[in-house]
mmCIF file of C-alpha atoms and ligand atoms in Angstrom:
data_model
loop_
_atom_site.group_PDB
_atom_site.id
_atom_site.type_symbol
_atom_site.label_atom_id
_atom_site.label_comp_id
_atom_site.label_asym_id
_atom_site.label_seq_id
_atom_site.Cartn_x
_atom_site.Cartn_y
_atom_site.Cartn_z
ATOM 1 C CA UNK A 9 -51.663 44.429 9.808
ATOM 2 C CA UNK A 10 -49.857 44.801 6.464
ATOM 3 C CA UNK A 11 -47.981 41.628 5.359
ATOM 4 C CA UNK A 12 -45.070 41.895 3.546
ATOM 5 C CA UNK A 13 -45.979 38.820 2.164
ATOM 6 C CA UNK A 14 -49.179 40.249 0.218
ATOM 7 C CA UNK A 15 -49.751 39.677 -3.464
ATOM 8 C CA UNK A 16 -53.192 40.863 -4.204
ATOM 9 C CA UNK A 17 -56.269 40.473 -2.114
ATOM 10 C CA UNK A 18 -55.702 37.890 0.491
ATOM 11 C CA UNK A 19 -53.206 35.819 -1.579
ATOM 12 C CA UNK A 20 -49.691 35.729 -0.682
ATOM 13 C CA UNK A 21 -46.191 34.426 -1.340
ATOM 14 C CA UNK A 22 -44.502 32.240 1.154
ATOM 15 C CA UNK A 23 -42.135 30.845 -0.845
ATOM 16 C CA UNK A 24 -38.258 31.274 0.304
ATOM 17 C CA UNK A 25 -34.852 31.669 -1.149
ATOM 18 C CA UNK A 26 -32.397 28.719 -0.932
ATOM 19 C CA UNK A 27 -28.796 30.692 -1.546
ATOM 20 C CA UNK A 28 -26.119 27.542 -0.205
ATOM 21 C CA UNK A 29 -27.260 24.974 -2.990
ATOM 22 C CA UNK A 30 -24.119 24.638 -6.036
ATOM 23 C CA UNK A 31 -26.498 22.836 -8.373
ATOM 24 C CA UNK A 32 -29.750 21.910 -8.526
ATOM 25 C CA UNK A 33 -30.748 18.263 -8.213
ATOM 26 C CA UNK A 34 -26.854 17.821 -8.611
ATOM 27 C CA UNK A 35 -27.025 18.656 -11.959
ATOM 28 C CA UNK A 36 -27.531 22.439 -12.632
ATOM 29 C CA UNK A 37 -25.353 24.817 -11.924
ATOM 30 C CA UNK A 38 -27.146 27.939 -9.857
ATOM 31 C CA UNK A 39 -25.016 30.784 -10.278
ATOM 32 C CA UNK A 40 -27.776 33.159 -8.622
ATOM 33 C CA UNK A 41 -29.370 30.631 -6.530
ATOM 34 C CA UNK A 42 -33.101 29.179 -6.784
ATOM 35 C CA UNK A 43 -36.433 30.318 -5.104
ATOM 36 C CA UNK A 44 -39.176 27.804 -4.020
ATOM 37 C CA UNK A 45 -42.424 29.349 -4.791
ATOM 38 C CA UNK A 46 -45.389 28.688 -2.592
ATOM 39 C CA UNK A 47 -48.100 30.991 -2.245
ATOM 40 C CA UNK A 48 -51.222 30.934 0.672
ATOM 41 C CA UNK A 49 -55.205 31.797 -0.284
ATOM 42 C CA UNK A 50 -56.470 33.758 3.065
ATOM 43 C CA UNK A 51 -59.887 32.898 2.145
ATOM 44 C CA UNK A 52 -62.849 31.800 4.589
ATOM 45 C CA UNK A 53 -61.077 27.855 3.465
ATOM 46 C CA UNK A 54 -56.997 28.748 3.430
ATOM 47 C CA UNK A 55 -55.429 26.874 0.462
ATOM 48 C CA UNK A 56 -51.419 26.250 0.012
ATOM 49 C CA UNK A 57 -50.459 26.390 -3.323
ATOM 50 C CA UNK A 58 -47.232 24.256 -3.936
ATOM 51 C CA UNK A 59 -44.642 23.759 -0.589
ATOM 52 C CA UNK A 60 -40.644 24.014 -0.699
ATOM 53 C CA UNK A 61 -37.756 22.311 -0.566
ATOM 54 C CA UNK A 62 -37.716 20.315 3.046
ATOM 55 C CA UNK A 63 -34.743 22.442 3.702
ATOM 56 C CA UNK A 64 -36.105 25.201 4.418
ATOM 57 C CA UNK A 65 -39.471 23.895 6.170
ATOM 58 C CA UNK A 66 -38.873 26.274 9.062
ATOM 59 C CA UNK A 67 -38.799 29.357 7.461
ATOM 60 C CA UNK A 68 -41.653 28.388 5.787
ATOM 61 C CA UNK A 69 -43.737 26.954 8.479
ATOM 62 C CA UNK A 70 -43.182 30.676 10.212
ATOM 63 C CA UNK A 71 -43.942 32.521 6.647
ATOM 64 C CA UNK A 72 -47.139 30.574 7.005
ATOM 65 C CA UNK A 73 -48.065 31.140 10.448
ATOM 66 C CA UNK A 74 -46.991 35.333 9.619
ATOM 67 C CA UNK A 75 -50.551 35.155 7.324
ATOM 68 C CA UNK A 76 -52.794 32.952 9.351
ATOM 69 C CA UNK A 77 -51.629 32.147 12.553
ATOM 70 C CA UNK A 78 -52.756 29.364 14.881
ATOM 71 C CA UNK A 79 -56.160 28.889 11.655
ATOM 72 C CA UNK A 80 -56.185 25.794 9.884
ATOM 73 C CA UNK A 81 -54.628 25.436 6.047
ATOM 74 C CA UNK A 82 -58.036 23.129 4.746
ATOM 75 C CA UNK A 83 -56.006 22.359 1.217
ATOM 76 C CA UNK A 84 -53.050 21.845 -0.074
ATOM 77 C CA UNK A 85 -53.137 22.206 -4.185
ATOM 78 C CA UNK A 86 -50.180 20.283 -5.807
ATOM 79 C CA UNK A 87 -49.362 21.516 -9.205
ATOM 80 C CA UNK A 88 -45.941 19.462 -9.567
ATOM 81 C CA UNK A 89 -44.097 16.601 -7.453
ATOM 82 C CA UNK A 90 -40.421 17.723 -8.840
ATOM 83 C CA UNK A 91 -38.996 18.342 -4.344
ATOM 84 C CA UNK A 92 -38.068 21.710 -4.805
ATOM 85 C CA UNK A 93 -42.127 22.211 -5.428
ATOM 86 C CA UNK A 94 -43.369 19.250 -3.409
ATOM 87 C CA UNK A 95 -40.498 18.536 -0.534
ATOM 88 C CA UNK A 96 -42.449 19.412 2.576
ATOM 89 C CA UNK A 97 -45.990 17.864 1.867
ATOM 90 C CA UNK A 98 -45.026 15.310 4.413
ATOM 91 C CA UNK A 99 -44.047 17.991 7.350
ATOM 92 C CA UNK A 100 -46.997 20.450 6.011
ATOM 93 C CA UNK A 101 -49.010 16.704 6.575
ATOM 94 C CA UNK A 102 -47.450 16.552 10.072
ATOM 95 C CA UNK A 103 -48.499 19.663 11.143
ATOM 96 C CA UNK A 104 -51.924 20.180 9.530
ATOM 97 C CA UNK A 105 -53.324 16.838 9.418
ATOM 98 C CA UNK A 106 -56.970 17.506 8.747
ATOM 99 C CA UNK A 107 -55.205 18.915 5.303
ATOM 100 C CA UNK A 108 -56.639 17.887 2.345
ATOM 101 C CA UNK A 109 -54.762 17.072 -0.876
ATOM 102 C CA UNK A 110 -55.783 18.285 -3.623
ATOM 103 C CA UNK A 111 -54.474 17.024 -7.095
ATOM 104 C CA UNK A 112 -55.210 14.975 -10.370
ATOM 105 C CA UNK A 113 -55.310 11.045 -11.284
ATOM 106 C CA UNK A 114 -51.498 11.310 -11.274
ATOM 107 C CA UNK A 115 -50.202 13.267 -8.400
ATOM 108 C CA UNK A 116 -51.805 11.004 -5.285
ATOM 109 C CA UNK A 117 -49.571 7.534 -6.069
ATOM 110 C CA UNK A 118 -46.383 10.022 -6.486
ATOM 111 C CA UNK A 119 -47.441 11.604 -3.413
ATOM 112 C CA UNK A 120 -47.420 7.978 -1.277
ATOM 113 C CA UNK A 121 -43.981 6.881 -3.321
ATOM 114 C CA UNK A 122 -42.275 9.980 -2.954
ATOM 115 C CA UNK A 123 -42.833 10.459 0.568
ATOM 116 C CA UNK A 124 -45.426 7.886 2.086
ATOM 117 C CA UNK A 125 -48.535 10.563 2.947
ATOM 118 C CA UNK A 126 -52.183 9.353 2.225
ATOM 119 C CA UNK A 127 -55.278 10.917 3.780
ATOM 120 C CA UNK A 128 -58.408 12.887 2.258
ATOM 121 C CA UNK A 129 -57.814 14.032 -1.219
ATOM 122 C CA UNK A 130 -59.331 15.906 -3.870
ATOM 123 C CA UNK A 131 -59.195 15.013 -7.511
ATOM 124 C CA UNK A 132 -59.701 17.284 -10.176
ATOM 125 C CA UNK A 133 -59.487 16.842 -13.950
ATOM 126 C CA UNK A 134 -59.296 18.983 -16.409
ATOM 127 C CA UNK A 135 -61.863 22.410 -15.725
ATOM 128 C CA UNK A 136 -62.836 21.406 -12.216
ATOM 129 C CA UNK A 137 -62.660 24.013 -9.959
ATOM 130 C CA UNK A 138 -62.357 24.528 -6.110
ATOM 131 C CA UNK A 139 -64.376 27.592 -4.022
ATOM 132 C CA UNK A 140 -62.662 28.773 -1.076
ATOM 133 C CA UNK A 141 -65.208 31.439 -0.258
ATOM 134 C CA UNK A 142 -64.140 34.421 -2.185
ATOM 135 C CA UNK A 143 -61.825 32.767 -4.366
ATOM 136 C CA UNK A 144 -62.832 30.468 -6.666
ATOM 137 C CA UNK A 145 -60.178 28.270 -8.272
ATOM 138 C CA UNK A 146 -59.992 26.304 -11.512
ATOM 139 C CA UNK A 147 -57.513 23.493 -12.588
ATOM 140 C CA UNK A 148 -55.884 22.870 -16.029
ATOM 141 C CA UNK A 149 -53.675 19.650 -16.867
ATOM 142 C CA UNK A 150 -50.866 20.388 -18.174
ATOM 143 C CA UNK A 151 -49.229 17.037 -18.760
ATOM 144 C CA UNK A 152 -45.165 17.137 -18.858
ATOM 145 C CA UNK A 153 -44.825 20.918 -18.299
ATOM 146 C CA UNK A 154 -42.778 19.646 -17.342
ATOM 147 C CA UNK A 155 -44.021 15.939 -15.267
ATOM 148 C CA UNK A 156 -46.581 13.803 -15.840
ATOM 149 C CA UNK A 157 -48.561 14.741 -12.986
ATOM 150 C CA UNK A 158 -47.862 18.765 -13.913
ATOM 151 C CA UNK A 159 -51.106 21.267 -14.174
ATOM 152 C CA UNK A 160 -51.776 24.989 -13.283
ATOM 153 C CA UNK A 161 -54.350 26.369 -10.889
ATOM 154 C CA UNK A 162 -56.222 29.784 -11.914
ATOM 155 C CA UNK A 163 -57.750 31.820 -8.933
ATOM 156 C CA UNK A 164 -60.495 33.415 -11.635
ATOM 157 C CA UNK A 165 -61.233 35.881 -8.479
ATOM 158 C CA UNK A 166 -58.547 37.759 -8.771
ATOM 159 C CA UNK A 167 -56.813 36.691 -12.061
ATOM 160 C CA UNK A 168 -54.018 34.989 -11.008
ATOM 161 C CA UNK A 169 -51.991 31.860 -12.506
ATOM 162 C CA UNK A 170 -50.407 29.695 -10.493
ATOM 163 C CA UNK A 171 -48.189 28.558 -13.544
ATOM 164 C CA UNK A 172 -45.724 25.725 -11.248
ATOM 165 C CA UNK A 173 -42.730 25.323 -13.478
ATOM 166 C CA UNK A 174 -44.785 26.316 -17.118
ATOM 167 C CA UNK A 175 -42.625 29.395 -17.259
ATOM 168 C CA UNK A 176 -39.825 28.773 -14.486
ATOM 169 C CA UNK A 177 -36.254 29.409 -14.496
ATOM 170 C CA UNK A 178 -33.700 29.630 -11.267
ATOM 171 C CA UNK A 179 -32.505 32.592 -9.447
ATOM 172 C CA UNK A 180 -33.389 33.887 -5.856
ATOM 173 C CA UNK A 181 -36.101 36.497 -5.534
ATOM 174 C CA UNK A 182 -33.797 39.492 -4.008
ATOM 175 C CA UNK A 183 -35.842 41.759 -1.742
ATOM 176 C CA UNK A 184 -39.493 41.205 -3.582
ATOM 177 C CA UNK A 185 -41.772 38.362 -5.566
ATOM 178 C CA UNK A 186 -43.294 41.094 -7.722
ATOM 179 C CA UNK A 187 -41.659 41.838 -10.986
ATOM 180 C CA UNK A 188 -43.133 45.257 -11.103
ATOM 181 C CA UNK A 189 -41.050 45.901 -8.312
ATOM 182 C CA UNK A 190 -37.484 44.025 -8.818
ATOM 183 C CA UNK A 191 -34.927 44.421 -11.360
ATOM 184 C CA UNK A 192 -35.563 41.393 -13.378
ATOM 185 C CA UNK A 193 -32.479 41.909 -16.284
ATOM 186 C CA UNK A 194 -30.646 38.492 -14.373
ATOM 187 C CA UNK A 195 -33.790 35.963 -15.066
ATOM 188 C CA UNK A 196 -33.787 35.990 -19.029
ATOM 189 C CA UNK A 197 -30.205 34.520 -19.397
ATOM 190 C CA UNK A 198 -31.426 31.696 -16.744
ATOM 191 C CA UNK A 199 -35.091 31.622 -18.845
ATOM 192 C CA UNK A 200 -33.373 30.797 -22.187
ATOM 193 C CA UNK A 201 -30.631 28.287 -20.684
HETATM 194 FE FE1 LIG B 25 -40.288 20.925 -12.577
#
């Protein structure tokens, strides 16, 4: 079955649109909206890659379940805490809780303060890396980019970058996540403000 959801390989995006919030954490205004981008490793391990805003948990529990139905997700690979990235580690806890966290020396206390989940963790530092079967995943710290706790996660398999907020802006992803495939001219005024 083809999922719509399909990146490259067996890595997708299952992040969602959020089109009813003014400004973002009260502050900034969204004139075109905000995306929260989460992305799922199919691999013989499944890995989540980032979560979404609690808001929109549903749609992203089913977005999930689309890819790997009623199988396991065995990690869940924080990048950044700021809610719209991190806001449903405690339902994605809920309703995988063999899950294991995987972060650095800073993510795991923000993790219990923000929103009280412990368990089995991973720590990485700096050039550690993860295999998943096929993929094989490698962590970089990149300290406020734009938290403490911030780094990036490169799937060397298949060349990706899973960049968190290192090159974010707002603005809802209409009809695609692929910029080869979207008209992109709206992003650059949100980039530069
Ligand atoms: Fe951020």
């Amino acid at each position: 079955m083809e999922h719509k959801t399909r990146i490259k390989g067996n890595v997708h995006y299952v992040g969602v649109n959020d089109r009813n919030k003014h400004r973002f954490e009260g502050m900034w205004p969204l004139p075109y909206g905000v995306s929260y981008n989460s992305y799922l490793i199919d691999d013989e391990m499944v890995a989540l890659v980032d979560t979404v805003d609690i808001c929109y948990f549903e749609i992203y529990l089913r977005k999930i379940k689309q890819v790997i139905g009623e199988r396991p997700i065995n990690y869940l690979i924080i990048n950044h805490m700021e809610p719209d990235h991190s806001g449903a580690i405690r339902l994605i806890k809920q309703h995988y809780p063999e899950i294991i966290i995987v972060g650095n020396k800073q993510t795991f206390g923000m993790i219990e303060g923000f929103y009280g989940v412990t368990g089995e963790q991973y720590l990485v530092k700096e050039g550690d890396f993860l295999t998943l079967g096929y993929h094989k995943l490698r962590f970089y710290m990149t300290p406020m980019v734009h938290w403490p706790e911030t780094m990036m996660t490169f799937d060397e398999t298949d060349g990706i970058l899973f960049s968190g907020d290192g090159f974010g802006c707002f603005g809802t992803l209409d009809g695609g996540f692929l910029d080869t495939r979207m008209n992109v001219d709206k992003y650059w005024g949100e980039m530069v403000r």
